[in-house]
PDB file of C-alpha atoms and ligand atoms in Angstrom:
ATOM      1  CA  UNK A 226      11.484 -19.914 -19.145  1.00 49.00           C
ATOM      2  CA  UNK A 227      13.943 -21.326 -17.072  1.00 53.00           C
ATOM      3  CA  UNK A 228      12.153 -21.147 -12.805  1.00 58.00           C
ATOM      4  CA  UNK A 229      14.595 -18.245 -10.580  1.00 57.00           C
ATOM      5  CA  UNK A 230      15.244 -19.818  -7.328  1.00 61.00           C
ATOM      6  CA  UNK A 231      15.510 -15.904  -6.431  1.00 67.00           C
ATOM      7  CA  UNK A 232      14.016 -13.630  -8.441  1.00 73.00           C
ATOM      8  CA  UNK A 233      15.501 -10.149  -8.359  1.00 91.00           C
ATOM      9  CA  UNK A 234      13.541  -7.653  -6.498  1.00 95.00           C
ATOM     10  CA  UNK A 235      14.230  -3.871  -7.349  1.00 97.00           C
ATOM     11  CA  UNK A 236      12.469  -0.454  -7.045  1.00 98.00           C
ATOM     12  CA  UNK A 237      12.222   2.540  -9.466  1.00 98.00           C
ATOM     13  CA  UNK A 238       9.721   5.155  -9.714  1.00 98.00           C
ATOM     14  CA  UNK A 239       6.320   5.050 -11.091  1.00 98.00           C
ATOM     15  CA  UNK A 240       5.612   5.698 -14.817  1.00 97.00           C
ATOM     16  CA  UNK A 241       2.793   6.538 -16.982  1.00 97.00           C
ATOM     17  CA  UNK A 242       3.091   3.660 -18.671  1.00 97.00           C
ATOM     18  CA  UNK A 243       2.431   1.289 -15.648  1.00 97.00           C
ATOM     19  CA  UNK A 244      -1.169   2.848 -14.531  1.00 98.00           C
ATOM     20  CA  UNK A 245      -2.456  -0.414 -16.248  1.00 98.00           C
ATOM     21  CA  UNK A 246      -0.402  -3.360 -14.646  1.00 98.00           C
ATOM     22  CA  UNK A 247      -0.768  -1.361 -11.534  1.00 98.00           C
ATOM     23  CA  UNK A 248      -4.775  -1.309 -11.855  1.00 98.00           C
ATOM     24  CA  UNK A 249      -4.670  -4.921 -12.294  1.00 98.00           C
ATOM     25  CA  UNK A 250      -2.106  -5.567  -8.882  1.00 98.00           C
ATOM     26  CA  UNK A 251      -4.833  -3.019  -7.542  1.00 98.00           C
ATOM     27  CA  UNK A 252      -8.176  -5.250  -8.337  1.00 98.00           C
ATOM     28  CA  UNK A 253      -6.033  -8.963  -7.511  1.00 98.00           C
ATOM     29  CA  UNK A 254      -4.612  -7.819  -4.314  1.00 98.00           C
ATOM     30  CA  UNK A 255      -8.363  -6.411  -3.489  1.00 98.00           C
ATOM     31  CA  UNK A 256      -9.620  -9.868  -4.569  1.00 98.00           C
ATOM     32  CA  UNK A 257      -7.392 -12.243  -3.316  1.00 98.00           C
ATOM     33  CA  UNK A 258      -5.469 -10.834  -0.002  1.00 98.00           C
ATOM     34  CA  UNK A 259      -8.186  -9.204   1.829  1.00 98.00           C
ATOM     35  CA  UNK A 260     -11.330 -11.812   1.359  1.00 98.00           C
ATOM     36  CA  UNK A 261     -11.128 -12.678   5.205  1.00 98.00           C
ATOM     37  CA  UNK A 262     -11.862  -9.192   6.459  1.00 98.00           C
ATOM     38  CA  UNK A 263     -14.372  -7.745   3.736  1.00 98.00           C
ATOM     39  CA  UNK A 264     -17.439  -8.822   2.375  1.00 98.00           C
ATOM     40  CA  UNK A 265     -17.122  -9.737  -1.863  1.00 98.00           C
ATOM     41  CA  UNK A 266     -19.517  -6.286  -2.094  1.00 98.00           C
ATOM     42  CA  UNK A 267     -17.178  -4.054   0.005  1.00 98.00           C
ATOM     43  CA  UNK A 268     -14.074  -5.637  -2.168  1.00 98.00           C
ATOM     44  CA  UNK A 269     -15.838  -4.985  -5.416  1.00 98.00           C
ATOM     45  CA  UNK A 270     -16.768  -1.345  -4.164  1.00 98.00           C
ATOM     46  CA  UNK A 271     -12.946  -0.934  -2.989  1.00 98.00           C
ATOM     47  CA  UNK A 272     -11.789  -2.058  -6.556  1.00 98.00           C
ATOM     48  CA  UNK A 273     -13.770   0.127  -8.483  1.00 97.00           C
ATOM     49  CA  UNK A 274     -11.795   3.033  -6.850  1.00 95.00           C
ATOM     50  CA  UNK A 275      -9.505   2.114 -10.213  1.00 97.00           C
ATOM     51  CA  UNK A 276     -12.088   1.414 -12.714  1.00 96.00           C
ATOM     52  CA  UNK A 277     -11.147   5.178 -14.784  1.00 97.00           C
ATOM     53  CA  UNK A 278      -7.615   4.478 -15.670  1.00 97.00           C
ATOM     54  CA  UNK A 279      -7.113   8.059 -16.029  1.00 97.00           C
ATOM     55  CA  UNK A 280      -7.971   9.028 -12.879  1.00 97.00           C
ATOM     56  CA  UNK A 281      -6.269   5.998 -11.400  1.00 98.00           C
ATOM     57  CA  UNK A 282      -3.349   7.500 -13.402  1.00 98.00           C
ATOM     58  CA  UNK A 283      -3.666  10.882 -11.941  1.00 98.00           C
ATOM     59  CA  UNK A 284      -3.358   9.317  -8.862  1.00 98.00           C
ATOM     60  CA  UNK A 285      -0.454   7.801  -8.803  1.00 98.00           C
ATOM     61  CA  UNK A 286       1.218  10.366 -10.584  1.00 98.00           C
ATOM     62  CA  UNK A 287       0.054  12.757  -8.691  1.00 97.00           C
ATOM     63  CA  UNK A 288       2.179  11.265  -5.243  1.00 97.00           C
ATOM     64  CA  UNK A 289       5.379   9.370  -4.724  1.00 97.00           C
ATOM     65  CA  UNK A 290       4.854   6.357  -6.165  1.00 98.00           C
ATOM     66  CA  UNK A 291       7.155   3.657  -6.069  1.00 98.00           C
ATOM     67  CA  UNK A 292       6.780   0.427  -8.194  1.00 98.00           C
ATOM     68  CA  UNK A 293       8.411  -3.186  -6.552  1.00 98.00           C
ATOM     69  CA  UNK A 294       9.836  -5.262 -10.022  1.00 97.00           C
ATOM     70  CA  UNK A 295      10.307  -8.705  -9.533  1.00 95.00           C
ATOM     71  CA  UNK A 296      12.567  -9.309 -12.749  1.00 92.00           C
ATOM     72  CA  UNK A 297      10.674  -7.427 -15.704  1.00 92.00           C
ATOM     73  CA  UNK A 298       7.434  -7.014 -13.864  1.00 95.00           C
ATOM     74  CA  UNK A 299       6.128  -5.266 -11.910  1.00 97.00           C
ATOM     75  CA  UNK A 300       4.839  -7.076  -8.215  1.00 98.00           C
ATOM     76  CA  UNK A 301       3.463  -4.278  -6.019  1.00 98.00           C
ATOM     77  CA  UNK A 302       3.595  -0.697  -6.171  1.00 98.00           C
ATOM     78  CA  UNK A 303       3.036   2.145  -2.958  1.00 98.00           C
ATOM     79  CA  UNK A 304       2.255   6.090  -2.689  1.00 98.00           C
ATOM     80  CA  UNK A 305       3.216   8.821  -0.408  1.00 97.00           C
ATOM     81  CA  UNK A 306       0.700  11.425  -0.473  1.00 95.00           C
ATOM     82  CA  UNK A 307       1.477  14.938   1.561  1.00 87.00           C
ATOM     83  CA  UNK A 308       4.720  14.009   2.622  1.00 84.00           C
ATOM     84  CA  UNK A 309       3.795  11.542   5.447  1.00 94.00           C
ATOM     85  CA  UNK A 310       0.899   9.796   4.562  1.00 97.00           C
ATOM     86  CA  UNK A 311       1.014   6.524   2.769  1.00 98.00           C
ATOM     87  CA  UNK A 312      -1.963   6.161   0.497  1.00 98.00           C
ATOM     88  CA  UNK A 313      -1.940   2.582  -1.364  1.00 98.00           C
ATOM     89  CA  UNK A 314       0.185  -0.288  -0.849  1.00 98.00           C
ATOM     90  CA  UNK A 315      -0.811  -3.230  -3.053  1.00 98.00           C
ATOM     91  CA  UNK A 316       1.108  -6.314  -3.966  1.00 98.00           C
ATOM     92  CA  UNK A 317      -0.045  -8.992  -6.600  1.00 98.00           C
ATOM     93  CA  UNK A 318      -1.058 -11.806  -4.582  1.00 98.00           C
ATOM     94  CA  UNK A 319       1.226 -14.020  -6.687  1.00 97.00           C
ATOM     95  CA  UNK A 320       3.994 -12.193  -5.503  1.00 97.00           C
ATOM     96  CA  UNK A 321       2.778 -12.160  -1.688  1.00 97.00           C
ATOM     97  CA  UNK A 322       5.118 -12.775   1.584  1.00 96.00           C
ATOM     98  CA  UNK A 323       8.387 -12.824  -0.022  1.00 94.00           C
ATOM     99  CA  UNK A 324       9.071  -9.310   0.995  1.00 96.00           C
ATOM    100  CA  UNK A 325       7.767  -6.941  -1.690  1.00 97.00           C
ATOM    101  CA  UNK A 326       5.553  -4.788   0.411  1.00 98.00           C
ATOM    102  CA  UNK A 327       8.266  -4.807   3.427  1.00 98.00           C
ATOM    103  CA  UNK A 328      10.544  -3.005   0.895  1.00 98.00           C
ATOM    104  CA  UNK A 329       7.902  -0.330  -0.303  1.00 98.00           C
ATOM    105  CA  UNK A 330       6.888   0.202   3.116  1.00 98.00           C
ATOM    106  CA  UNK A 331      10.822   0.926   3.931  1.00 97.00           C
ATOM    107  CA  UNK A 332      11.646   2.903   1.119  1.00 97.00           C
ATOM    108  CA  UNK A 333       8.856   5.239   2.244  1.00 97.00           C
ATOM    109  CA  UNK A 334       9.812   5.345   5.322  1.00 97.00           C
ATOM    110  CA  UNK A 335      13.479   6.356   4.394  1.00 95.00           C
ATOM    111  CA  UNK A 336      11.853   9.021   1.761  1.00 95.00           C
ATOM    112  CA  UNK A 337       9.499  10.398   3.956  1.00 95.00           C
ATOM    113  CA  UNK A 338      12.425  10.526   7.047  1.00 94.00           C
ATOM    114  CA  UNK A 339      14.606  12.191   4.324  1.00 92.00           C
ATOM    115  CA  UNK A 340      12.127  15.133   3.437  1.00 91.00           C
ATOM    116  CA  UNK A 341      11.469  15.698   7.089  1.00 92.00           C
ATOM    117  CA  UNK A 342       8.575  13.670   8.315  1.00 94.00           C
ATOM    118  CA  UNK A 343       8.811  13.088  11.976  1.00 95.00           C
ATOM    119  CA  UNK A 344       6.159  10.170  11.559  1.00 96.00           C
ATOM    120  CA  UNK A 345       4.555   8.406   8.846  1.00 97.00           C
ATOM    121  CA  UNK A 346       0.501   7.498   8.734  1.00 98.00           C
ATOM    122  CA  UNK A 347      -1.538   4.998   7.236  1.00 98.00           C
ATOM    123  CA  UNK A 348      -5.718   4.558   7.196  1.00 98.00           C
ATOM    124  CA  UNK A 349      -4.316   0.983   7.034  1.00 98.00           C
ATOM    125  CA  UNK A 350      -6.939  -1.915   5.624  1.00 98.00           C
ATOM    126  CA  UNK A 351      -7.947  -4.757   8.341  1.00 98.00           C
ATOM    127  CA  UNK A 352      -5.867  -7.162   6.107  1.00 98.00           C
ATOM    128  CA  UNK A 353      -2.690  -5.221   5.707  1.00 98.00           C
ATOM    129  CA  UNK A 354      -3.140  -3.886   9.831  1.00 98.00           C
ATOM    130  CA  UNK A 355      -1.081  -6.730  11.066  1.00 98.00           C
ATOM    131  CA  UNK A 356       1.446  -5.995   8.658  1.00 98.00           C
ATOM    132  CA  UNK A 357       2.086  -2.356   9.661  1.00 98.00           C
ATOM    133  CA  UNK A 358       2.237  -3.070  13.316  1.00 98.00           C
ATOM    134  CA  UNK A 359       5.128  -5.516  12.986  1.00 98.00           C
ATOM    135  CA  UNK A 360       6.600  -2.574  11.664  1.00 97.00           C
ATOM    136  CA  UNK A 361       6.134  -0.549  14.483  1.00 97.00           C
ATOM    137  CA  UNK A 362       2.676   1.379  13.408  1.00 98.00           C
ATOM    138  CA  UNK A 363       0.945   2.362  16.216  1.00 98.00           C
ATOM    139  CA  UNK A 364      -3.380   1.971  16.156  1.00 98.00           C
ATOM    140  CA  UNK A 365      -4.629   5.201  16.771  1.00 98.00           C
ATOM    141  CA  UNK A 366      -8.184   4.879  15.802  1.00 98.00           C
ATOM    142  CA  UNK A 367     -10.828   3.368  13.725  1.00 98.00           C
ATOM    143  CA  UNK A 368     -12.691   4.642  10.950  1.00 98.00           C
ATOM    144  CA  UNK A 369     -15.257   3.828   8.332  1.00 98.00           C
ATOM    145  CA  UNK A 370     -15.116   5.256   5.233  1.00 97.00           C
ATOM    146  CA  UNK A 371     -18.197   5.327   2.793  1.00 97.00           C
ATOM    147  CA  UNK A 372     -17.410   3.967  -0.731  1.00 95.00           C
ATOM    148  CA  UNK A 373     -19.326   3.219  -3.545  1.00 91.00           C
ATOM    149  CA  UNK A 374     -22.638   2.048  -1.928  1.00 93.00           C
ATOM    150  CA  UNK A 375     -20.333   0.463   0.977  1.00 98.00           C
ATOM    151  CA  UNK A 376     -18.928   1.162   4.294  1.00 98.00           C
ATOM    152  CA  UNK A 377     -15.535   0.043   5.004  1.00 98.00           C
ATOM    153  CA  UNK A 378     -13.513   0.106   8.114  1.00 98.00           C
ATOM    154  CA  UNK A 379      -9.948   0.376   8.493  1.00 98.00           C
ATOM    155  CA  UNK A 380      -7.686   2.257  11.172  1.00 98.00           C
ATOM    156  CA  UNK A 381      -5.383   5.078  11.470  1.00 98.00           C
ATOM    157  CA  UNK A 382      -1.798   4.155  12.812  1.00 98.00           C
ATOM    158  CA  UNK A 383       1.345   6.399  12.982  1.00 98.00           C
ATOM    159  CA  UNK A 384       5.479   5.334  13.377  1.00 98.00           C
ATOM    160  CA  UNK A 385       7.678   7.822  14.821  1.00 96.00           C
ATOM    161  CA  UNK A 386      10.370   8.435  12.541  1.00 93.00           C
ATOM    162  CA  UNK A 387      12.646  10.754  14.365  1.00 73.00           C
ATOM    163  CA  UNK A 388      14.142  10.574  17.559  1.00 54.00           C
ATOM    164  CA  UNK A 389      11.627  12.885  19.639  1.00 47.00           C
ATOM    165  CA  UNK A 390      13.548  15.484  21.004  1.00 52.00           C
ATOM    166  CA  UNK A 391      13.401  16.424  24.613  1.00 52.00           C
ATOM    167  CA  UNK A 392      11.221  19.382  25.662  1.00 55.00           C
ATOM    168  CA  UNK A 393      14.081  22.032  26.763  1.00 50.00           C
TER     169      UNK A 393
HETATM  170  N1  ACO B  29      -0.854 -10.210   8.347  1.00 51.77           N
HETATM  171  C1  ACO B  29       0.181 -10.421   9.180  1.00 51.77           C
HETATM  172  N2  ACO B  29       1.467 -10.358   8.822  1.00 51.77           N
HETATM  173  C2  ACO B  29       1.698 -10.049   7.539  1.00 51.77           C
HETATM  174  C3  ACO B  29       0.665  -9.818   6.599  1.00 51.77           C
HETATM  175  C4  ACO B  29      -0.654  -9.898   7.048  1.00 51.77           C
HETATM  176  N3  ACO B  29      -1.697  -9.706   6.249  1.00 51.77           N
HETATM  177  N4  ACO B  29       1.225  -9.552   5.411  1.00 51.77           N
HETATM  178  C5  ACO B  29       2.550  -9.633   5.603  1.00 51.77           C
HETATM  179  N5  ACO B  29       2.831  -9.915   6.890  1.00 51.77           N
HETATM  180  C6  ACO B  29       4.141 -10.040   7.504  1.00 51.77           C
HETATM  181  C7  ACO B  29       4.968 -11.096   6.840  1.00 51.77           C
HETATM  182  O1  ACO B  29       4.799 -12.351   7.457  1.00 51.77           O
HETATM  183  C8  ACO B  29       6.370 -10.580   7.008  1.00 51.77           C
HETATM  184  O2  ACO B  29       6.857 -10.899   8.304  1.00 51.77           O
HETATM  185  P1  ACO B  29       8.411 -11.287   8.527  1.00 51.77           P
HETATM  186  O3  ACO B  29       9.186 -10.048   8.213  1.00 51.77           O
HETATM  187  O4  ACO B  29       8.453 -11.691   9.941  1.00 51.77           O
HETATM  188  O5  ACO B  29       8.674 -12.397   7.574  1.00 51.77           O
HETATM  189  C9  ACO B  29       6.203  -9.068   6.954  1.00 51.77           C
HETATM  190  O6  ACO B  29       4.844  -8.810   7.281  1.00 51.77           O
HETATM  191  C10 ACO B  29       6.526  -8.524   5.566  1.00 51.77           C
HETATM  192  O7  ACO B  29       5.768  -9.224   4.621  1.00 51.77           O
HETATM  193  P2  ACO B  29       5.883  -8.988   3.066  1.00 51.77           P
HETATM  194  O8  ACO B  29       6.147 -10.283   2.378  1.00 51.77           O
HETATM  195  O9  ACO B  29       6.823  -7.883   2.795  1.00 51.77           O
HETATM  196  O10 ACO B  29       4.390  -8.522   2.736  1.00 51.77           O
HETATM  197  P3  ACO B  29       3.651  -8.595   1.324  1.00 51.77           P
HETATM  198  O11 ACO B  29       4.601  -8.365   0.221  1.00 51.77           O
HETATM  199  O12 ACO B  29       2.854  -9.847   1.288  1.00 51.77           O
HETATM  200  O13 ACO B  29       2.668  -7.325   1.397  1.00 51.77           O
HETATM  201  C11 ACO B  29       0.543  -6.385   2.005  1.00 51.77           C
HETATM  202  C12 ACO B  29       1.801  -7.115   2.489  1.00 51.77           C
HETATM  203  C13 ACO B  29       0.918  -5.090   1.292  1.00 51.77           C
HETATM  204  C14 ACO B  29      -0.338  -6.071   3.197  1.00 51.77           C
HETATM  205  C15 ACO B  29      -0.200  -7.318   0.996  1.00 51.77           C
HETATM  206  O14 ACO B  29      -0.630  -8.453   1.704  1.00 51.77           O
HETATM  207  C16 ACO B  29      -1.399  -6.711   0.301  1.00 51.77           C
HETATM  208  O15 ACO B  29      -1.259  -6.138  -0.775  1.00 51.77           O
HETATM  209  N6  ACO B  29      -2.623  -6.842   0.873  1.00 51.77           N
HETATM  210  C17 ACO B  29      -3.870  -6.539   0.248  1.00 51.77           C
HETATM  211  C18 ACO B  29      -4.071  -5.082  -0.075  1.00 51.77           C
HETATM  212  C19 ACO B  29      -4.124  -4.216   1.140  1.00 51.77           C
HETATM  213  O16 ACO B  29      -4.883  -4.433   2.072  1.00 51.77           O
HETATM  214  N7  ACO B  29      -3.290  -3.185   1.105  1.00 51.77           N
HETATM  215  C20 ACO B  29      -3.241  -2.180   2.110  1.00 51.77           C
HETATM  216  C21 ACO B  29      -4.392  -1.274   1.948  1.00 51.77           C
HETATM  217  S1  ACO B  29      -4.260   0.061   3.065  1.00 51.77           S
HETATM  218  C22 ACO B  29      -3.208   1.073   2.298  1.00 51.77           C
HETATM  219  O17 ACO B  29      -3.010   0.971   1.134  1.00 51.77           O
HETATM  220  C23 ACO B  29      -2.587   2.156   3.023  1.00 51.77           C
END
């Protein structure tokens, strides 16, 4: 195949169909993009979130999920659960900084601004943290969350979406 000097990068809606290419994004980005700020054992406990495709399925069904395509395939993929909470945002770490997660994180923003949602919030990862603050996420606290046999911290920011209105 002939190298794309830019690859097209599109969105569409998630379908049943993708619950396995998005598993594997799932595991790689785990693996590869946040090795820095988790130990292999709280990675491999984080992964097996997706280990039942079904219920990985249900999930992502079960919120807005939108799927980034680079060309054919798919490169990253992100949910809004509740109407202002963003749930996963995971892109293949072959795909990494070239601007797929910047336009999931947008398009949920714009979705979530269209339905309503004066802000947006995200238990955000210590790898993907930096990444939500240069988008104007704002740290509210710090959490750890027990999974698997592991305990993994990551923190709770919000972005305003609406103007605030004035108190009258
Ligand atoms: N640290 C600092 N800056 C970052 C990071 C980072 N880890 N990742 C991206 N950026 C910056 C980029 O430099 C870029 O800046 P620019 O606009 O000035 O050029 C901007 O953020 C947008 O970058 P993208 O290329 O759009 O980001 P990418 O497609 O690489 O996706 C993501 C970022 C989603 C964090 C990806 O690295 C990832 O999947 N990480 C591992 C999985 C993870 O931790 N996901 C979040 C879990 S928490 C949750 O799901 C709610």
């Amino acid at each position: 195949m002939m190298a794309m000097a830019h690859p097209k990068l599109t969105l569409r809606p998630y379908l049943a169909k993708d619950t396995a290419v998005l598993r594997e994004i799932f595991h790689d980005s785990i693996a590869d993009l946040t090795d820095e700020d988790y130990t292999p054992a709280q990675q491999e406990a984080w992964a097996s979130v997706a280990d039942d495709e079904a219920e990985f399925g249900k999930r992502l069904g079960s919120q807005l999920t939108l799927v980034a395509m680079l060309e054919t395939s798919p490169a990253g993929f992100a949910s809004l659960a509740s109407g202002n909470k963003i749930d996963m945002l995971y892109v293949h770490p072959a795909a990494a900084g070239q601007g797929v997660g910047a336009m999931l994180a947008d398009a949920l923003e714009k979705l979530a601004g269209g339905r309503g949602a004066e802000k947006l919030v995200v238990d955000a990862s210590d790898s993907a943290r930096d990444f939500f603050e240069k988008r104007g996420y704002v740290a509210q606290q710090r959490n750890t969350v027990s999974v698997g046999d592991e305990w993994l911290a990551n923190t709770t920011l919000h972005k305003q979406l609406a103007v605030k209105r004035e108190a009258s």
